[in-house]
Coordinates of C-alpha atoms in Angstrom, one line a residue:
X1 CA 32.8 63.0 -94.0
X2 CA 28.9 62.3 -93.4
X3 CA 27.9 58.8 -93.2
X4 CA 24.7 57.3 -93.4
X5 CA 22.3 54.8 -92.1
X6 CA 19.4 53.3 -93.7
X7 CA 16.0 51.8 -91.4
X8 CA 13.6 50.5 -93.1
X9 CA 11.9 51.4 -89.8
X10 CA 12.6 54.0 -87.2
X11 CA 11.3 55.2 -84.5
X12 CA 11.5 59.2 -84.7
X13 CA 10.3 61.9 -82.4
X14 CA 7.0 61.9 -83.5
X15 CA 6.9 58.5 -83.6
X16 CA 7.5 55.5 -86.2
X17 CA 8.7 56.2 -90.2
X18 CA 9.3 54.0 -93.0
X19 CA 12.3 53.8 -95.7
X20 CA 14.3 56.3 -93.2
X21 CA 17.8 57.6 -93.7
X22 CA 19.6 59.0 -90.9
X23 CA 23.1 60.9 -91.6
X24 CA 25.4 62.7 -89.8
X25 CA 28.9 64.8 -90.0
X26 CA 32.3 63.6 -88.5
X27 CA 31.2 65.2 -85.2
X28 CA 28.8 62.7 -84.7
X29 CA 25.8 65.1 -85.0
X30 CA 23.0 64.0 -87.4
X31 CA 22.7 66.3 -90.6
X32 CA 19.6 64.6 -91.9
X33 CA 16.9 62.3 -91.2
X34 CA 14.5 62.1 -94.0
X35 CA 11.8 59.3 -94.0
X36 CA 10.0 58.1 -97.2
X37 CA 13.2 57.6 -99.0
X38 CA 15.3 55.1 -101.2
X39 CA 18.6 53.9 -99.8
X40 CA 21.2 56.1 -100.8
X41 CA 24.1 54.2 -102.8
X42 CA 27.4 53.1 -99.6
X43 CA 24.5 53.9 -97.1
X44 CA 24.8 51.1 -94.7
X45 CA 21.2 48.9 -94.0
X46 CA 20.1 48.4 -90.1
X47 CA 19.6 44.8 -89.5
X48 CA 16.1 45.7 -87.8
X49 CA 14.0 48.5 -86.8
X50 CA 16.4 51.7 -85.2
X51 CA 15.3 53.2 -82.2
X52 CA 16.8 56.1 -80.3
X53 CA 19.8 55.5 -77.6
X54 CA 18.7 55.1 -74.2
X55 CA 20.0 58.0 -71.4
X56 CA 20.9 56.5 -68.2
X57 CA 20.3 59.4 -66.3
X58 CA 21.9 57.5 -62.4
X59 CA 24.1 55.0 -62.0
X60 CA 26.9 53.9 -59.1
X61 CA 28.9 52.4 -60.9
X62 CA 31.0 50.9 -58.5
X63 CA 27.6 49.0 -57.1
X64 CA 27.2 46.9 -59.9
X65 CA 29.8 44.4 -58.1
X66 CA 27.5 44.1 -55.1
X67 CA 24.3 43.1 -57.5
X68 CA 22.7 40.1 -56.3
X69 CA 25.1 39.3 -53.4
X70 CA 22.7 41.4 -50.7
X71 CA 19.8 39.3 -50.9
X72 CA 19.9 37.4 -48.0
X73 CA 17.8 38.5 -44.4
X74 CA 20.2 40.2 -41.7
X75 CA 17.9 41.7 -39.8
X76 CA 14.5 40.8 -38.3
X77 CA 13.4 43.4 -40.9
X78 CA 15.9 44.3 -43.9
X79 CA 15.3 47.3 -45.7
X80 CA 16.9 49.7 -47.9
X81 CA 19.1 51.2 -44.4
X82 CA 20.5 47.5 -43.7
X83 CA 21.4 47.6 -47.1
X84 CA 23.1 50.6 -46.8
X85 CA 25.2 48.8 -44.5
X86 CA 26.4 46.3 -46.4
X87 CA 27.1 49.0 -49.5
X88 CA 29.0 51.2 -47.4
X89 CA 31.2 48.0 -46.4
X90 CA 31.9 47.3 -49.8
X91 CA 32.6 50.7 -51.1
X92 CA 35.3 50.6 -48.1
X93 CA 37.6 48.6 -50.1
X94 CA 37.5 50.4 -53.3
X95 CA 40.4 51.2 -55.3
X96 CA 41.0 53.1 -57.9
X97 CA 42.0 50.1 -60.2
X98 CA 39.4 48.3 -59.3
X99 CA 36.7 51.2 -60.1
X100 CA 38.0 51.5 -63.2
X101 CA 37.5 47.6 -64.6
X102 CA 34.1 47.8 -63.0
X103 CA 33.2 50.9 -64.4
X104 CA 34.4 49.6 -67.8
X105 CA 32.6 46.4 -67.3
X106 CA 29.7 48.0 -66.5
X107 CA 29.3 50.6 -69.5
X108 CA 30.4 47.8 -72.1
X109 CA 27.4 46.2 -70.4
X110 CA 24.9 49.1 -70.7
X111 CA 25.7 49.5 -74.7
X112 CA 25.3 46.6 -75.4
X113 CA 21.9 46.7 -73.1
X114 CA 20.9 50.0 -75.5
X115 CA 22.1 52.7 -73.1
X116 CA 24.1 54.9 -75.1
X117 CA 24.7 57.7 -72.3
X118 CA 24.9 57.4 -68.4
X119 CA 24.8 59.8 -65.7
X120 CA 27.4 59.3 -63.2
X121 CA 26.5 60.2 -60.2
X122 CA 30.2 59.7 -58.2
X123 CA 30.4 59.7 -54.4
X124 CA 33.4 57.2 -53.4
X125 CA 36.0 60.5 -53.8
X126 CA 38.8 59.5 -50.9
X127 CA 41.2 57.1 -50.1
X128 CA 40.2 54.1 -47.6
X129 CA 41.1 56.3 -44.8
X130 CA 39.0 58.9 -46.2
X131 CA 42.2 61.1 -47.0
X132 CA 42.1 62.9 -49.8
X133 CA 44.0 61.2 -52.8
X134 CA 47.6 62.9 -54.1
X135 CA 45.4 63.7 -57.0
X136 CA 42.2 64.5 -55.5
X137 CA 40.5 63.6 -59.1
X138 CA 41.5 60.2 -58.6
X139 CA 38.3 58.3 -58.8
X140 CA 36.3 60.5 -61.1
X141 CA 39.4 60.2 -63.9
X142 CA 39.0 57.1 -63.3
X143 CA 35.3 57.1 -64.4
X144 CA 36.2 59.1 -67.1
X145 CA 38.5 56.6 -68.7
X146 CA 36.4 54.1 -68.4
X147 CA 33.4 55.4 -70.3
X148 CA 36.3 56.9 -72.8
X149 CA 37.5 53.4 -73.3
X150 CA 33.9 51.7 -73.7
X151 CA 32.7 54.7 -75.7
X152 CA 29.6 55.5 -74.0
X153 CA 28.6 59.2 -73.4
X154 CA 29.2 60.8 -69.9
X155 CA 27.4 63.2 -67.5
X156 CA 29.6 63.0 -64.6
X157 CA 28.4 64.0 -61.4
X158 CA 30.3 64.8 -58.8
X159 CA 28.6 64.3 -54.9
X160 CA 28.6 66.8 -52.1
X161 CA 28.0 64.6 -49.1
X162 CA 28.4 66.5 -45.6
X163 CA 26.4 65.3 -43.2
X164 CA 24.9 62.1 -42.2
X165 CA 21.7 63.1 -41.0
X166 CA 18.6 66.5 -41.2
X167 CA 19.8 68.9 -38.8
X168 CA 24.0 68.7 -39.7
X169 CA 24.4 65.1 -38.3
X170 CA 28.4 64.2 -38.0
X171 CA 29.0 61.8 -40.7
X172 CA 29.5 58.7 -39.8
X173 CA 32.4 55.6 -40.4
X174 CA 31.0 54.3 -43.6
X175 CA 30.6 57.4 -45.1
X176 CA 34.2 58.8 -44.6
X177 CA 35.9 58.6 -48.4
X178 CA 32.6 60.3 -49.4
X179 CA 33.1 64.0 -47.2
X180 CA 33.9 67.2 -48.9
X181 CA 33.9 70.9 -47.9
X182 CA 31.7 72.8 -50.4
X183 CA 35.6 74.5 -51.7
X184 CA 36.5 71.3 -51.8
X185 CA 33.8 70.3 -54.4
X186 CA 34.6 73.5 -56.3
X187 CA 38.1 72.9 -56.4
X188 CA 37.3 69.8 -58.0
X189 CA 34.5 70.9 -60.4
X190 CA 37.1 73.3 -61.6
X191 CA 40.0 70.9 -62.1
X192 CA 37.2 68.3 -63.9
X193 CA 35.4 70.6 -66.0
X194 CA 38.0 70.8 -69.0
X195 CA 38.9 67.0 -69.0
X196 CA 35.1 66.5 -69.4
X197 CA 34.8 69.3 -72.1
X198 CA 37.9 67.7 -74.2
X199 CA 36.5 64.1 -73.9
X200 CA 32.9 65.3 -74.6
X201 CA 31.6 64.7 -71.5
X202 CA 28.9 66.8 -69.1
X203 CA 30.3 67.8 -66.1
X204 CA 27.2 68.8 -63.2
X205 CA 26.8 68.5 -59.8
X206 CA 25.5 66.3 -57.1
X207 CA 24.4 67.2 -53.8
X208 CA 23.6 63.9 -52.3
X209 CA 20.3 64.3 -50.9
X210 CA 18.8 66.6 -48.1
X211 CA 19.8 64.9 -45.2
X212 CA 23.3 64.6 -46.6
X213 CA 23.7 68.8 -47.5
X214 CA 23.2 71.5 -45.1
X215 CA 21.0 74.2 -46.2
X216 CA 24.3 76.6 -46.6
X217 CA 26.5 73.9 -48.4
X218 CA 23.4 73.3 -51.2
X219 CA 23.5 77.6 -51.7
X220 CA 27.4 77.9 -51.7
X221 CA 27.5 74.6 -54.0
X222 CA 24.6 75.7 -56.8
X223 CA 26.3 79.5 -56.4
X224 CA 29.8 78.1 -57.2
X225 CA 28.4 75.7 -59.9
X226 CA 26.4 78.3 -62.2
X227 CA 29.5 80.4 -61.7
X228 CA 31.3 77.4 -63.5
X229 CA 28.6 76.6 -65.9
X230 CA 25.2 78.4 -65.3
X231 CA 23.8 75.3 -67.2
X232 CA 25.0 72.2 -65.4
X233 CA 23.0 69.9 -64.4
X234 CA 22.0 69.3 -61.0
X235 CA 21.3 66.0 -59.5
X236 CA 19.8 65.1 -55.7
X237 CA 18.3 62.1 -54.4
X238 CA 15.1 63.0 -52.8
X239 CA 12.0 61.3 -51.2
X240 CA 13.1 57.6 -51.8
X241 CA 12.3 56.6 -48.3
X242 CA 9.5 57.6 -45.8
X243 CA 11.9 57.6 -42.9
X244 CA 13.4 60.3 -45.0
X245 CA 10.2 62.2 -45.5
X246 CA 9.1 61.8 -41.8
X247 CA 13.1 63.0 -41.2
X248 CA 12.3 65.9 -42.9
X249 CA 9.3 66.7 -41.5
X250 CA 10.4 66.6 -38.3
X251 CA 13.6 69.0 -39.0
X252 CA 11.9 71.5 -41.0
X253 CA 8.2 70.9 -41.1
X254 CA 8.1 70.6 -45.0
X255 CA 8.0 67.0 -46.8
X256 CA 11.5 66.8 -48.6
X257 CA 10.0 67.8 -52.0
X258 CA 8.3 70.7 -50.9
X259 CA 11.4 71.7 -49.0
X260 CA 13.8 71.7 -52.3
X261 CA 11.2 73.8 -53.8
X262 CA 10.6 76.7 -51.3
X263 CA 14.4 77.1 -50.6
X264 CA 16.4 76.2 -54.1
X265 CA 16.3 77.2 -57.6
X266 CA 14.7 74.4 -59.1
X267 CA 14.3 74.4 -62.7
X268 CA 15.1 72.0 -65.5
X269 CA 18.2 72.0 -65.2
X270 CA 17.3 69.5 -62.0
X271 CA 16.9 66.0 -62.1
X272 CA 14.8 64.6 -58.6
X273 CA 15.6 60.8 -58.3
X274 CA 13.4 58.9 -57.4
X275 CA 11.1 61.8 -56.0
X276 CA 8.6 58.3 -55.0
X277 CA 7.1 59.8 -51.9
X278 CA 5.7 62.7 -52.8
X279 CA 1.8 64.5 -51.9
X280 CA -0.4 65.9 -54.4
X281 CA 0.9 69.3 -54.2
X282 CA 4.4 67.9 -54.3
X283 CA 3.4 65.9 -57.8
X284 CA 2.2 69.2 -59.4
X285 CA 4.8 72.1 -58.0
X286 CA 7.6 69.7 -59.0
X287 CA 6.5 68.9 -62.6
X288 CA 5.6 72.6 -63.0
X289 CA 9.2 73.7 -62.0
X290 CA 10.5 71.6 -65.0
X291 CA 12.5 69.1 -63.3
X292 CA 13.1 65.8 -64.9
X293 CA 12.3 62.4 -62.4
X294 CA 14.6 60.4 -62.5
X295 CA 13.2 56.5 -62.3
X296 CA 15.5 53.5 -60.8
X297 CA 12.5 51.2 -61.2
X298 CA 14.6 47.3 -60.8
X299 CA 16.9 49.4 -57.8
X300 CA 13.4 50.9 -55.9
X301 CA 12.0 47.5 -56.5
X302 CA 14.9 45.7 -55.0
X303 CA 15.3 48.2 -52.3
X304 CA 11.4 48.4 -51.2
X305 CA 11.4 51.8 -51.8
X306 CA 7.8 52.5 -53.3
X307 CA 5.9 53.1 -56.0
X308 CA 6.1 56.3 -58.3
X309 CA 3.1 58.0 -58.7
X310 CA 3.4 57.6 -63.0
X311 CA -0.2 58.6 -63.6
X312 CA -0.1 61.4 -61.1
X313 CA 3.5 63.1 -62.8
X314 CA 2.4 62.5 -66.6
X315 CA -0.9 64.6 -65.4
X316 CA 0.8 67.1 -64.3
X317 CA 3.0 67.6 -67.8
X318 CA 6.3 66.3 -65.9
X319 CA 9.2 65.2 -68.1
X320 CA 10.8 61.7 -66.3
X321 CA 13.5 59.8 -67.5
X322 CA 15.4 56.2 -66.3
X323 CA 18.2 55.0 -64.3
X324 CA 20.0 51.4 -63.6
X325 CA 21.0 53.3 -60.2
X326 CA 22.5 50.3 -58.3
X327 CA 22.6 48.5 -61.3
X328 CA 20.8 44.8 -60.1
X329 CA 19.8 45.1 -63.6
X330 CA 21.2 46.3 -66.2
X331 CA 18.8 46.8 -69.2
X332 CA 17.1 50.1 -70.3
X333 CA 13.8 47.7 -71.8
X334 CA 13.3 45.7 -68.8
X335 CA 13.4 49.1 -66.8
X336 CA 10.6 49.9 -68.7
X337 CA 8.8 46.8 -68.5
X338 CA 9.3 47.2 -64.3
X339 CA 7.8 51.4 -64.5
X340 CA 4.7 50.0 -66.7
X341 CA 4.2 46.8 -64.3
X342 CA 4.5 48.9 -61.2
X343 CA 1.7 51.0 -62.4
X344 CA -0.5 48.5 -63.0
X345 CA 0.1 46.6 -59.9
X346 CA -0.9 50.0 -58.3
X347 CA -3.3 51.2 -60.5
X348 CA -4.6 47.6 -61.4
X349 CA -4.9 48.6 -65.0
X350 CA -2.8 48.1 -68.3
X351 CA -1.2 50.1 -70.4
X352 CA -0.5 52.9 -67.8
X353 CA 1.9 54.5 -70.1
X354 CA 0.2 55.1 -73.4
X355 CA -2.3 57.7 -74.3
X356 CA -4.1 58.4 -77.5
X357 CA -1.4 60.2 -79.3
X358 CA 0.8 57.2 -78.8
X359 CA -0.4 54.1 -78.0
X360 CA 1.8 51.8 -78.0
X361 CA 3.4 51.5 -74.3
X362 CA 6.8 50.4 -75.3
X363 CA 6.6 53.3 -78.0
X364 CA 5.3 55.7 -76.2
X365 CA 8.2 55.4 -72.7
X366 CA 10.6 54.6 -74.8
X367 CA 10.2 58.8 -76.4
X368 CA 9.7 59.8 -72.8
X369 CA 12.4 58.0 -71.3
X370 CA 14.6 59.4 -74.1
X371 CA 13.3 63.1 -74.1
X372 CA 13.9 63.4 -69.7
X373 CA 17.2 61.5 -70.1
X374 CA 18.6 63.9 -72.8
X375 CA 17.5 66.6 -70.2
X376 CA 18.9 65.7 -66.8
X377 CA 22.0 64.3 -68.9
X378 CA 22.5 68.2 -70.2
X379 CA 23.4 66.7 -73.5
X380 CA 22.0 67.0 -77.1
X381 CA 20.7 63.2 -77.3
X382 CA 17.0 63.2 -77.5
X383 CA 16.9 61.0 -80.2
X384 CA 16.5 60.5 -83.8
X385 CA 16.4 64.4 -84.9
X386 CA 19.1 67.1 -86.8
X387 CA 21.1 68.6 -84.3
X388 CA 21.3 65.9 -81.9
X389 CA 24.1 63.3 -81.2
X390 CA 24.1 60.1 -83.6
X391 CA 23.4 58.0 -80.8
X392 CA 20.7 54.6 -82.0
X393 CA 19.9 51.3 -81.4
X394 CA 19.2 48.6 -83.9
X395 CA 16.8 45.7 -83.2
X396 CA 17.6 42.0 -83.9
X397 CA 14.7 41.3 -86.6
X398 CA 15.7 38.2 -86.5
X399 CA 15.4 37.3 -82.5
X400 CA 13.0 34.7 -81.6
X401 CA 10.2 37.5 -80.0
X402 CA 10.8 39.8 -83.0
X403 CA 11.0 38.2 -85.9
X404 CA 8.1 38.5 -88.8
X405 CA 6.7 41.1 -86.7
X406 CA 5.6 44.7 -88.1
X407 CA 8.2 47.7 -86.6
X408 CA 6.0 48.5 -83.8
X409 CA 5.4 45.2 -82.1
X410 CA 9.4 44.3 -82.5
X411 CA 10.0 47.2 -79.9
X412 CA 6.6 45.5 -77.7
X413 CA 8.1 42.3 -77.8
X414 CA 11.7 43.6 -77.2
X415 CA 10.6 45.4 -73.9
X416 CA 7.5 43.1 -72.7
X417 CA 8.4 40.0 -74.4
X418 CA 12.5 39.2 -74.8
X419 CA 12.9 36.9 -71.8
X420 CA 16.2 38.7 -70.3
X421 CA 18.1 37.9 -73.4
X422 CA 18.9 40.7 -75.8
X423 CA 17.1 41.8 -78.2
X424 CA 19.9 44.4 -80.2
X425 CA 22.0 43.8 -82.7
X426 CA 23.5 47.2 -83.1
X427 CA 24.4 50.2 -81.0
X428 CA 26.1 53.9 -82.6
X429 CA 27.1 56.5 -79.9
X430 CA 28.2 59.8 -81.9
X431 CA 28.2 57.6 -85.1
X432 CA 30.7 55.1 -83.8
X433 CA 29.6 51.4 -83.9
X434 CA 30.2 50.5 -80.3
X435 CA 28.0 47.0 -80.4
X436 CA 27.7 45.3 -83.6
X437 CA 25.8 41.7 -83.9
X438 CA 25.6 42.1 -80.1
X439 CA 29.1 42.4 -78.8
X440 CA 30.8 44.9 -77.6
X441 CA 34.4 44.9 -78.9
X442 CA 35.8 45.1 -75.7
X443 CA 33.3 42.6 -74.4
X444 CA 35.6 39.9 -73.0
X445 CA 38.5 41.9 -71.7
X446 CA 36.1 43.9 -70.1
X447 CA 34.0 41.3 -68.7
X448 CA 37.3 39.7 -67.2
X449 CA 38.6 42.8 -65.7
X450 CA 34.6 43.5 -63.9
X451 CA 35.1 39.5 -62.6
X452 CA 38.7 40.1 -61.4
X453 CA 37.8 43.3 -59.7
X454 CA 35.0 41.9 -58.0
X455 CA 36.5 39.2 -56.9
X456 CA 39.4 41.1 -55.7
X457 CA 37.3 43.2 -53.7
X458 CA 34.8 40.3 -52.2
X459 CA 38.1 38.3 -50.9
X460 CA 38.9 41.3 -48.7
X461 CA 35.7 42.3 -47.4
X462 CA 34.7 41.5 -44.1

């Protein structure tokens, strides 16, 4: 059965169309999107002007229950390491229970915030005691539910952490229910990789970072991987701290970007978050290899991580996409808003993100954003086109900083001007409404499971 959706506006590849109609089959999969057109008669009307869903191409889910309850001085000088700290303390507690209802919680939160896909990249794999679980899929199937439940697509990203330092460091306490072998991680790939194909999820890897995977473990892990599925995405954190680049220097003599490149198969397959210390060289080798960047703007903000080099990676033709990461915000425009503001604080200019094919900022990341979140996700959901997934937003015409504006300026004033309240009246993932006059269906008994988990979990942490 094809259905059908009417915009009067909508923002397609190539940028906004009037009187559009976008259809698709029972699969989810849009059959046609034809602008210039008459509503076709049963077609349902979008409230507002459609845009395309928002990837979220990192997210901890579990971190969301810690947001705003770190931000308070521990140390003569806090940064992202004492953080760290309090994270690992927290993550300590976990169960599997309680991941669930936040994970739930949290992807009811980002539909209805206009993400219609996340990228899950999973690290909390063991119990407590950092013994493996009965079921030693306990905590991804977990995930897996959750985003089944809240109907939000899935790239699920499993973490190789080994090591707690460059040069094979010995983990350390805090990091104990994230250690696996590199068979170990296979062994799980293998066991996930059907329950993700049956729910229509992405299965990919993880290795955590460079300091956290020994040169060997990253070659045996990518080997074992393709052998799974030679096109699964790869995930790493990289460069996000200059005590990790001057880490990396001193252990191998390379900056960590550099590093990655000369000694793994980087390709596009790759997605380098938060790459925000990189050199020149760096900037161009890594956008050449075609790599997405994957951008936590609100979590490198709150962490004091740095500034990305924007200007520098668009130059060089790189493909970038977002993240909520640590999830102190949750809300794919005001993401936006924080990547554009950055690069004016740094640049002191405006409207860093625009060009002269596409002026309009909020436009202009909100195609980018889609097109490098679609990529690292590994999934067919780079917007508004045949052959991808049915996954839109709808604007709220009728919300105070939209309405009796043209198409263009309602997506502006959605990213730059909304105030922190939303903006969307409707969200489709696959064709299925999943946030209709702003709501979520499972809005409240989600919400209260998130605020019982969290609760749970604050009254037994040290």
């Amino acid at each position: 059965m094809t259905q059908t959706l009417f915009a009067a506006d909508a923002l397609l590849p190539g940028g906004w169309a009037r009187n559009v109609s976008l259809s698709w089959d029972a699969a989810g999969t849009f059959t046609r999107v034809e602008a210039g057109v008459q509503p076709a008669p049963g077609a349902q009307v979008a409230a507002g002007p459609v845009i395309p869903g928002m990837p979220n191409l990192h997210s901890h889910a579990f971190q969301r229950a810690i947001a705003g309850l770190t931000e308070f001085r521990g140390e003569a000088q806090d940064s992202f390491w004492s953080w760290r700290t309090l994270m690992y303390r927290f993550a300590s507690r976990l169960d599997p229970l309680q991941l669930e209802a936040i994970a739930l919680g949290l992807y009811v939160e980002m539909l209805e915030a206009g993400y219609t896909a996340v990228c899950e990249f999973h690290y909390v794999h063991h119990d407590a005691d950092g013994r493996p679980y009965a079921d030693d899929a306990t905590l991804a199937l977990a995930l897996l539910r959750a985003a089944q439940r809240a109907g939000i697509g899935l790239t699920l990203l499993p973490v190789l952490y080994q090591t707690s330092g460059f040069g094979g460091l010995a983990p350390n306490e805090g990091q104990r229910r994230f250690i696996r072998s590199t068979d170990s991680m296979l062994a799980l790939l293998e066991r996930l990789k059907p329950l993700c194909d049956a729910q229509g999820a992405r299965l990919g890897l993880a290795p955590h970072s460079l300091r956290a995977v020994p040169p060997e473990g990253l070659r045996e892990a990518l080997a074992g991987l393709s052998a799974i599925d030679a096109s699964a995405p790869v995930h790493i954190h990289i460069a996000e701290q200059t005590r990790e680049v001057d880490d990396c220097i001193g252990w191998s003599g390379q900056r960590p970007v550099a590093w990655l490149l000369d000694h793994a198969p980087v390709d596009a397959r790759w997605c380098l978050v938060h790459a925000t210390h990189m050199d020149a060289d760096e900037y161009r080798r890594a956008a050449a290899s075609g790599a997405v960047a994957g951008l936590c703007p609100t979590t490198e903000a709150n962490l004091g991580d740095g500034i990305f080099d924007l200007v520098a990676w668009r130059a060089a033709g790189g493909a970038w996409g977002i993240g909520s990461d640590s999830h102190i915000c949750v809300n794919a425009a005001e993401e936006l808003l924080m990547l554009e503001y950055s690069q004016r604080l740094a640049t002191r200019q405006r409207n860093v993100a625009a060009d002269a094919a596409q002026p309009q900022v909020a436009a202009a990341m909100t195609l980018a954003a889609v097109q490098g979140g679609a990529q690292a996700a590994g999934r067919r959901i780079a917007g508004l086109a045949v052959g991808q997934q049915a996954d839109c937003t709808v604007l709220d015409a009728t919300h105070p900083a939209l309405a009796g504006l043209p198409a263009a300026d309602m997506l502006s004033s959605h990213v730059f001007a909304s105030h922190r309240t939303s903006a969307i009246d409707a969200v489709w993932v696959a064709g299925e409404p999943r946030v209709q006059a702003g709501r979520h269906l499972l809005h409240d008994s989600a919400t209260a499971g998130f605020v019982a988990a969290r609760s749970q979990l604050l009254t037994h942490t040290p």
